CSV table of N, CA and C in Angstrom, one decimal:
chain,number,residue,atom,x,y,z
A,1,UNK,N,98.1,103.5,112.9
A,1,UNK,CA,97.0,103.3,111.9
A,1,UNK,C,96.7,101.9,111.9
A,2,UNK,N,97.5,101.0,112.2
A,2,UNK,CA,97.3,99.4,112.0
A,2,UNK,C,96.1,99.1,112.8
A,3,UNK,N,95.6,97.9,112.6
A,3,UNK,CA,94.4,97.5,113.3
A,3,UNK,C,93.0,97.8,112.5
A,4,UNK,N,92.2,98.6,113.1
A,4,UNK,CA,90.9,98.8,112.6
A,4,UNK,C,90.9,100.4,112.5
A,5,UNK,N,90.4,100.7,111.2
A,5,UNK,CA,90.0,102.2,110.9
A,5,UNK,C,88.5,102.2,110.4
A,6,UNK,N,87.8,103.3,110.6
A,6,UNK,CA,86.5,103.3,110.4
A,6,UNK,C,86.3,104.6,109.5
A,7,UNK,N,85.1,104.6,108.9
A,7,UNK,CA,84.7,105.8,108.1
A,7,UNK,C,83.2,106.0,108.3
A,8,UNK,N,82.7,107.3,108.7
A,8,UNK,CA,81.3,107.5,108.9
A,8,UNK,C,80.5,107.8,107.8
A,9,UNK,N,81.0,108.1,106.8
A,9,UNK,CA,80.5,108.6,105.5
A,9,UNK,C,80.5,107.7,104.4
A,10,UNK,N,79.4,107.3,103.7
A,10,UNK,CA,79.4,106.5,102.5
A,10,UNK,C,78.7,107.2,101.4
A,11,UNK,N,79.4,107.4,100.3
A,11,UNK,CA,79.0,108.3,99.3
A,11,UNK,C,78.2,107.4,98.3
A,12,UNK,N,76.9,107.9,98.0
A,12,UNK,CA,76.0,107.2,97.0
A,12,UNK,C,75.3,106.1,97.7
A,13,UNK,N,75.3,106.1,99.1
A,13,UNK,CA,74.6,104.8,99.5
A,13,UNK,C,73.1,105.3,100.0
A,14,UNK,N,72.8,106.4,99.9
A,14,UNK,CA,71.3,107.0,100.3
A,14,UNK,C,71.0,106.4,101.7
A,15,UNK,N,71.9,106.3,102.7
A,15,UNK,CA,71.5,106.0,104.0
A,15,UNK,C,71.4,104.6,104.4
A,16,UNK,N,71.7,103.7,103.4
A,16,UNK,CA,71.6,102.4,103.6
A,16,UNK,C,72.8,101.6,104.2
A,17,UNK,N,74.0,102.3,104.3
A,17,UNK,CA,75.1,101.9,104.8
A,17,UNK,C,75.3,102.4,106.3
A,18,UNK,N,75.1,101.3,107.2
A,18,UNK,CA,75.3,101.7,108.7
A,18,UNK,C,76.7,102.0,109.2
A,19,UNK,N,77.7,101.2,108.8
A,19,UNK,CA,79.1,101.4,109.1
A,19,UNK,C,79.8,100.8,108.0
A,20,UNK,N,81.0,101.3,107.9
A,20,UNK,CA,82.2,101.1,106.9
A,20,UNK,C,83.5,101.0,107.6
A,21,UNK,N,84.1,100.1,107.6
A,21,UNK,CA,85.5,99.9,108.3
A,21,UNK,C,86.5,99.1,107.5
A,22,UNK,N,87.8,99.2,108.0
A,22,UNK,CA,88.7,98.5,107.4
A,22,UNK,C,89.5,97.8,108.5
A,23,UNK,N,90.1,96.6,108.3
A,23,UNK,CA,90.9,95.8,109.2
A,23,UNK,C,92.0,95.5,108.3
A,24,UNK,N,93.4,96.1,108.9
A,24,UNK,CA,94.4,95.9,108.2
A,24,UNK,C,95.0,94.5,108.6
A,25,UNK,N,95.8,94.0,107.7
A,25,UNK,CA,96.4,92.6,107.7
A,25,UNK,C,97.4,92.7,108.9
A,26,UNK,N,98.3,93.6,108.7
A,26,UNK,CA,99.3,93.7,109.9
A,26,UNK,C,98.9,94.8,110.9
A,27,UNK,N,98.3,94.3,111.9
A,27,UNK,CA,97.8,95.2,112.9
A,27,UNK,C,98.9,96.0,113.7
A,28,UNK,N,100.1,95.4,113.7
A,28,UNK,CA,101.2,96.2,114.3
A,28,UNK,C,101.7,97.4,113.6
A,29,UNK,N,101.5,97.4,112.4
A,29,UNK,CA,102.2,98.5,111.5
A,29,UNK,C,101.5,99.8,111.7
A,30,UNK,N,102.3,100.8,112.1
A,30,UNK,CA,101.6,102.1,112.4
A,30,UNK,C,101.5,103.0,111.3
A,31,UNK,N,102.1,102.9,110.3
A,31,UNK,CA,101.9,103.7,109.2
A,31,UNK,C,102.4,103.0,107.8
A,32,UNK,N,102.2,103.7,106.7
A,32,UNK,CA,102.5,103.1,105.5
A,32,UNK,C,103.3,104.2,104.6
A,33,UNK,N,104.3,103.7,103.8
A,33,UNK,CA,105.0,104.7,103.0
A,33,UNK,C,104.6,104.7,101.4
A,34,UNK,N,104.8,105.6,100.8
A,34,UNK,CA,104.4,105.7,99.4
A,34,UNK,C,105.0,104.4,98.6
A,35,UNK,N,104.0,103.8,97.9
A,35,UNK,CA,104.3,102.7,97.0
A,35,UNK,C,104.2,101.3,97.9
A,36,UNK,N,104.0,101.3,99.1
A,36,UNK,CA,103.8,100.2,99.9
A,36,UNK,C,102.3,99.6,99.5
A,37,UNK,N,102.3,98.4,99.7
A,37,UNK,CA,100.9,97.7,99.6
A,37,UNK,C,100.1,97.6,100.9
A,38,UNK,N,99.0,98.1,100.9
A,38,UNK,CA,98.2,98.1,102.1
A,38,UNK,C,97.2,96.7,101.9
A,39,UNK,N,97.2,95.8,102.9
A,39,UNK,CA,96.4,94.6,102.7
A,39,UNK,C,95.5,94.6,104.0
A,40,UNK,N,94.2,94.1,103.6
A,40,UNK,CA,93.3,93.7,104.8
A,40,UNK,C,92.0,93.5,104.4
A,41,UNK,N,91.0,93.8,105.1
A,41,UNK,CA,89.5,93.4,104.8
A,41,UNK,C,88.7,94.6,105.0
A,42,UNK,N,87.7,94.9,104.1
A,42,UNK,CA,86.7,95.8,104.1
A,42,UNK,C,85.3,95.3,104.9
A,43,UNK,N,85.1,96.1,106.0
A,43,UNK,CA,83.8,95.6,106.7
A,43,UNK,C,82.7,96.6,106.4
A,44,UNK,N,81.6,96.0,105.8
A,44,UNK,CA,80.6,97.0,105.4
A,44,UNK,C,79.2,96.3,106.1
A,45,UNK,N,78.5,97.1,106.7
A,45,UNK,CA,77.1,96.7,107.4
A,45,UNK,C,76.2,97.7,106.8
A,46,UNK,N,75.2,97.1,106.2
A,46,UNK,CA,74.2,97.8,105.7
A,46,UNK,C,72.6,97.8,106.4
A,47,UNK,N,71.8,98.6,106.4
A,47,UNK,CA,70.6,98.6,107.0
A,47,UNK,C,69.6,97.7,106.2
A,48,UNK,N,69.9,97.3,104.9
A,48,UNK,CA,69.0,96.6,104.1
A,48,UNK,C,69.9,96.0,103.2
A,49,UNK,N,69.5,94.9,102.4
A,49,UNK,CA,70.3,94.3,101.3
A,49,UNK,C,70.7,95.2,100.2
A,50,UNK,N,71.9,95.4,99.9
A,50,UNK,CA,72.4,96.2,99.0
A,50,UNK,C,73.2,95.4,97.8
A,51,UNK,N,72.8,95.4,96.6
A,51,UNK,CA,73.5,94.8,95.5
A,51,UNK,C,74.7,95.7,95.2
A,52,UNK,N,75.8,95.0,95.2
A,52,UNK,CA,77.1,95.7,94.7
A,52,UNK,C,77.8,95.0,93.6
A,53,UNK,N,78.2,95.7,92.7
A,53,UNK,CA,79.1,95.2,91.5
A,53,UNK,C,80.5,95.3,91.9
A,54,UNK,N,80.7,96.4,92.6
A,54,UNK,CA,82.1,96.8,92.9
A,54,UNK,C,82.1,97.8,94.2
A,55,UNK,N,83.1,97.8,94.8
A,55,UNK,CA,83.4,98.6,96.0
A,55,UNK,C,84.8,99.4,95.7
A,56,UNK,N,84.8,100.7,95.7
A,56,UNK,CA,86.0,101.5,95.5
A,56,UNK,C,86.4,102.2,96.8
A,57,UNK,N,87.6,102.1,97.2
A,57,UNK,CA,88.0,102.8,98.2
A,57,UNK,C,89.3,103.8,97.9
A,58,UNK,N,89.1,104.9,98.3
A,58,UNK,CA,90.4,105.9,98.1
A,58,UNK,C,91.0,106.3,99.5
A,59,UNK,N,92.1,106.4,99.6
A,59,UNK,CA,92.8,106.7,100.9
A,59,UNK,C,93.5,108.1,100.8
A,60,UNK,N,93.5,108.8,101.8
A,60,UNK,CA,94.2,110.1,101.8
A,60,UNK,C,95.2,110.0,103.1
A,61,UNK,N,96.1,110.7,103.0
A,61,UNK,CA,97.2,110.7,104.2
A,61,UNK,C,97.8,111.9,104.3
A,62,UNK,N,98.9,111.8,105.1
A,62,UNK,CA,99.6,113.1,105.3
A,62,UNK,C,101.2,112.6,105.4
A,63,UNK,N,102.1,113.3,105.1
A,63,UNK,CA,103.5,113.1,105.2
A,63,UNK,C,104.1,114.1,106.1
A,64,UNK,N,105.2,113.7,106.8
A,64,UNK,CA,106.1,114.6,107.5
A,64,UNK,C,107.5,114.5,107.0
A,65,UNK,N,108.2,115.4,107.2
A,65,UNK,CA,109.8,115.4,106.9
A,65,UNK,C,110.5,116.3,107.8
A,66,UNK,N,111.7,115.8,108.2
A,66,UNK,CA,112.5,116.7,109.0
A,66,UNK,C,113.9,116.5,108.5
A,67,UNK,N,114.7,117.7,108.5
A,67,UNK,CA,116.1,117.7,108.1
A,67,UNK,C,116.8,118.8,108.8
A,68,UNK,N,118.1,118.7,108.8
A,68,UNK,CA,118.9,119.8,109.2
A,68,UNK,C,119.3,119.5,110.8
A,69,UNK,N,120.2,120.2,111.3
A,69,UNK,CA,120.6,120.0,112.7
A,69,UNK,C,119.5,119.8,113.7
A,70,UNK,N,118.4,120.3,113.8
A,70,UNK,CA,117.4,120.3,114.8
A,70,UNK,C,116.5,119.3,114.6
A,71,UNK,N,116.7,118.3,113.6
A,71,UNK,CA,115.7,117.2,113.2
A,71,UNK,C,116.1,116.0,114.2
A,72,UNK,N,117.3,116.0,114.9
A,72,UNK,CA,117.5,115.0,115.7
A,72,UNK,C,118.1,113.8,115.3
A,73,UNK,N,118.5,112.9,116.0
A,73,UNK,CA,119.1,111.7,115.5
A,73,UNK,C,118.2,110.7,114.7
A,74,UNK,N,118.7,110.0,113.8
A,74,UNK,CA,117.8,109.2,112.9
A,74,UNK,C,117.9,107.9,113.7
A,75,UNK,N,116.9,107.2,113.8
A,75,UNK,CA,116.9,105.8,114.2
A,75,UNK,C,117.4,104.7,113.4
């Protein structure tokens, strides 16, 4: 996941947002765990000037877990 992530949809922008992306501070990091701080920059390209008072980002993710004899050795 490190590096750059993008989002095609922008809610409430009425078509004025051309692109919305994230550039993570640690580009080598591949994933984040619960409770970790995610740092980076938001890249927003608009088709016309847009006055913003705030920008709210919400993230979703997924988790995997393995246990038992078939889970394999731990690193």
